[in-house]
mmCIF file of C-alpha atoms in Angstrom:
data_model
loop_
_atom_site.group_PDB
_atom_site.id
_atom_site.type_symbol
_atom_site.label_atom_id
_atom_site.label_comp_id
_atom_site.label_asym_id
_atom_site.label_seq_id
_atom_site.Cartn_x
_atom_site.Cartn_y
_atom_site.Cartn_z
ATOM 1 C CA VAL A 143 86.940 119.982 129.387
ATOM 2 C CA MET A 144 85.787 120.385 125.773
ATOM 3 C CA ARG A 145 89.026 118.883 124.482
ATOM 4 C CA GLU A 146 88.540 115.827 126.693
ATOM 5 C CA LEU A 147 84.979 115.401 125.455
ATOM 6 C CA CYS A 148 86.164 115.448 121.848
ATOM 7 C CA CYS A 149 88.716 112.739 122.565
ATOM 8 C CA VAL A 150 86.167 110.590 124.403
ATOM 9 C CA GLU A 151 83.774 110.967 121.486
ATOM 10 C CA MET A 152 86.477 109.794 119.088
ATOM 11 C CA ILE A 153 87.255 106.754 121.211
ATOM 12 C CA ILE A 154 83.584 105.839 121.469
ATOM 13 C CA GLY A 155 83.161 106.372 117.723
ATOM 14 C CA THR A 156 86.141 104.206 116.893
ATOM 15 C CA SER A 157 85.102 101.381 119.208
ATOM 16 C CA GLY A 158 81.567 101.585 117.826
ATOM 17 C CA TYR A 159 82.975 101.324 114.308
ATOM 18 C CA PHE A 160 84.719 98.056 115.018
ATOM 19 C CA ARG A 161 81.986 96.620 117.220
ATOM 20 C CA TRP A 162 79.294 97.112 114.579
ATOM 21 C CA GLY A 163 81.506 96.579 111.535
ATOM 22 C CA LEU A 164 80.077 99.593 109.700
ATOM 23 C CA ARG A 165 81.668 99.853 106.251
ATOM 24 C CA ARG A 166 81.500 103.159 104.385
ATOM 25 C CA VAL A 167 83.567 102.314 101.285
ATOM 26 C CA ARG A 168 80.804 103.198 98.829
ATOM 27 C CA ASP A 169 80.175 106.520 100.593
ATOM 28 C CA TRP A 170 83.844 107.501 100.288
ATOM 29 C CA ILE A 171 83.856 106.577 96.560
ATOM 30 C CA VAL A 172 80.619 108.482 95.930
ATOM 31 C CA GLN A 173 82.078 111.582 97.589
ATOM 32 C CA ALA A 174 85.395 111.214 95.753
ATOM 33 C CA LEU A 175 83.469 111.139 92.471
ATOM 34 C CA ALA A 176 81.403 114.167 93.533
ATOM 35 C CA ASP A 177 84.585 116.076 94.406
ATOM 36 C CA LEU A 178 86.110 115.065 91.072
ATOM 37 C CA LYS A 179 83.025 116.414 89.279
ATOM 38 C CA ALA A 180 83.314 119.618 91.316
ATOM 39 C CA ALA A 181 86.952 119.946 90.225
ATOM 40 C CA HIS A 182 85.864 119.564 86.603
ATOM 41 C CA ASP A 183 83.040 122.087 86.968
ATOM 42 C CA LEU A 184 85.318 124.573 88.752
ATOM 43 C CA LEU A 185 87.934 124.174 86.035
ATOM 44 C CA ASN A 186 85.311 124.861 83.356
ATOM 45 C CA SER A 187 84.151 127.992 85.197
ATOM 46 C CA SER A 188 87.754 129.301 85.473
ATOM 47 C CA ASN A 189 87.813 128.920 89.254
ATOM 48 C CA TYR A 190 91.269 127.378 89.114
ATOM 49 C CA ALA A 191 92.397 127.517 92.745
ATOM 50 C CA TRP A 192 89.241 125.794 93.945
ATOM 51 C CA ALA A 193 89.482 123.273 91.110
ATOM 52 C CA CYS A 194 92.921 122.317 92.420
ATOM 53 C CA PHE A 195 91.587 122.078 95.975
ATOM 54 C CA ALA A 196 88.670 119.902 94.835
ATOM 55 C CA GLY A 197 91.181 117.640 93.081
ATOM 56 C CA HIS A 198 93.034 117.193 96.356
ATOM 57 C CA GLN A 199 89.751 116.434 98.123
ATOM 58 C CA ALA A 200 88.769 113.828 95.514
ATOM 59 C CA ALA A 201 92.107 112.050 95.905
ATOM 60 C CA GLU A 202 91.931 112.167 99.699
ATOM 61 C CA LYS A 203 88.483 110.583 99.772
ATOM 62 C CA ALA A 204 89.502 107.977 97.200
ATOM 63 C CA LEU A 205 92.470 106.910 99.354
ATOM 64 C CA LYS A 206 90.248 106.796 102.429
ATOM 65 C CA ALA A 207 87.850 104.541 100.491
ATOM 66 C CA ILE A 208 90.691 102.092 99.896
ATOM 67 C CA LEU A 209 91.702 102.119 103.546
ATOM 68 C CA GLU A 210 88.089 101.619 104.581
ATOM 69 C CA HIS A 211 87.879 98.728 102.084
ATOM 70 C CA PHE A 212 90.738 96.997 103.875
ATOM 71 C CA GLY A 213 89.266 97.708 107.319
ATOM 72 C CA THR A 214 91.945 100.224 108.274
ATOM 73 C CA PRO A 215 90.190 103.610 108.183
ATOM 74 C CA SER A 216 92.397 106.629 108.574
ATOM 75 C CA THR A 217 92.236 110.349 109.200
ATOM 76 C CA GLY A 218 94.339 113.231 107.997
ATOM 77 C CA HIS A 219 94.778 115.138 104.773
ATOM 78 C CA ASN A 220 98.347 114.323 103.714
ATOM 79 C CA LEU A 221 97.945 112.251 100.569
ATOM 80 C CA LEU A 222 101.447 110.787 100.770
ATOM 81 C CA GLU A 223 100.779 109.523 104.297
ATOM 82 C CA LEU A 224 97.438 108.045 103.243
ATOM 83 C CA LEU A 225 99.094 106.464 100.207
ATOM 84 C CA ALA A 226 101.789 104.949 102.433
ATOM 85 C CA GLU A 227 99.010 103.314 104.467
ATOM 86 C CA VAL A 228 97.403 102.061 101.251
ATOM 87 C CA SER A 229 100.736 100.574 100.140
ATOM 88 C CA ALA A 230 100.593 98.207 103.111
ATOM 89 C CA HIS A 231 97.681 96.526 101.295
ATOM 90 C CA VAL A 232 98.343 96.947 97.569
ATOM 91 C CA GLU A 233 101.160 97.891 95.240
ATOM 92 C CA VAL A 234 101.318 101.605 94.509
ATOM 93 C CA SER A 235 102.951 102.959 91.346
ATOM 94 C CA GLU A 236 105.497 105.747 91.248
ATOM 95 C CA GLU A 237 103.072 107.695 89.048
ATOM 96 C CA LEU A 238 100.446 107.547 91.790
ATOM 97 C CA ARG A 239 103.020 108.758 94.334
ATOM 98 C CA ASP A 240 103.839 111.674 92.040
ATOM 99 C CA ASP A 241 100.132 112.419 91.671
ATOM 100 C CA CYS A 242 99.658 112.535 95.440
ATOM 101 C CA LYS A 243 102.812 114.574 95.967
ATOM 102 C CA THR A 244 101.628 117.196 93.485
ATOM 103 C CA LEU A 245 98.042 117.248 94.760
ATOM 104 C CA ASN A 246 99.292 117.680 98.339
ATOM 105 C CA ARG A 247 100.533 121.129 97.332
ATOM 106 C CA HIS A 248 96.944 122.190 96.661
ATOM 107 C CA TYR A 249 95.549 121.623 100.137
ATOM 108 C CA ILE A 250 96.424 124.834 102.032
ATOM 109 C CA PRO A 251 97.645 127.372 99.435
ATOM 110 C CA THR A 252 94.465 127.139 97.352
ATOM 111 C CA GLN A 253 92.390 128.377 100.292
ATOM 112 C CA TYR A 254 94.361 130.945 102.260
ATOM 113 C CA PRO A 255 95.949 134.234 101.131
ATOM 114 C CA SER A 256 98.446 133.900 103.976
ATOM 115 C CA ALA A 257 100.042 131.014 102.089
ATOM 116 C CA PHE A 258 101.661 133.630 99.833
ATOM 117 C CA SER A 259 103.636 136.757 100.630
ATOM 118 C CA SER A 260 101.081 138.732 98.636
ATOM 119 C CA GLY A 261 98.118 138.043 96.395
ATOM 120 C CA ALA A 262 95.054 135.851 96.737
ATOM 121 C CA PRO A 263 95.000 132.152 95.849
ATOM 122 C CA ALA A 264 92.527 132.971 93.077
ATOM 123 C CA GLU A 265 95.360 134.932 91.408
ATOM 124 C CA MET A 266 98.000 132.234 91.849
ATOM 125 C CA TYR A 267 96.468 129.352 89.895
ATOM 126 C CA ASP A 268 95.759 129.041 86.196
ATOM 127 C CA GLU A 269 94.045 126.663 83.792
ATOM 128 C CA LYS A 270 97.184 124.543 83.376
ATOM 129 C CA ASP A 271 97.371 123.993 87.167
ATOM 130 C CA ALA A 272 93.699 123.044 87.348
ATOM 131 C CA ARG A 273 93.884 120.655 84.381
ATOM 132 C CA GLU A 274 96.903 118.920 85.873
ATOM 133 C CA ALA A 275 95.230 118.631 89.285
ATOM 134 C CA TYR A 276 92.091 117.211 87.701
ATOM 135 C CA SER A 277 94.050 114.657 85.700
ATOM 136 C CA ARG A 278 96.063 113.543 88.717
ATOM 137 C CA ALA A 279 92.987 113.352 90.946
ATOM 138 C CA GLU A 280 91.161 111.323 88.316
ATOM 139 C CA ARG A 281 93.989 108.747 88.293
ATOM 140 C CA VAL A 282 93.806 108.390 92.080
ATOM 141 C CA VAL A 283 90.014 108.021 92.021
ATOM 142 C CA ARG A 284 90.140 105.417 89.205
ATOM 143 C CA PHE A 285 92.775 103.509 91.178
ATOM 144 C CA ALA A 286 90.482 103.484 94.214
ATOM 145 C CA GLN A 287 87.572 102.294 92.103
ATOM 146 C CA ARG A 288 89.664 99.387 90.777
ATOM 147 C CA ILE A 289 90.867 98.381 94.231
ATOM 148 C CA THR A 290 87.455 98.624 95.910
ATOM 149 C CA GLY A 291 85.496 97.231 92.996
ATOM 150 C CA ILE A 292 83.072 100.159 93.154
ATOM 151 C CA ALA A 293 82.778 101.611 89.676
ATOM 152 C CA GLN A 294 80.246 104.326 90.464
ATOM 153 C CA GLY A 295 78.097 105.718 93.227
#
């Protein structure tokens, strides 16, 4: 019964979205920028695994901002799938694909010890990983800002 209620709620939410034309592009950009700042702050406090995760989150929200901008909102966390949806609207560089491919690797393993045969995620990531994730996430967020025309929150 609960599963059916969740599905009904999603259907109602989706139909309400289109009926009322609610656009949340700015909200997605604002959150992408907040996540990017979190990645930077986490990097500077040597919390490297979470910095990588925050980089993934920033990129995800930036891509969702673009999709929202074009009126095709999406769900999911796979950056390559979201980027493929974005590419139906705008040209996407190979560098951006590489950024998303690399950031995708930081979604699950940064959070769960079971992603590794032994050791905690906090022990598996270093400053180099976090700097790279931040740089790649920043490129995705800047791309989203250019496409949506929203420079800041």
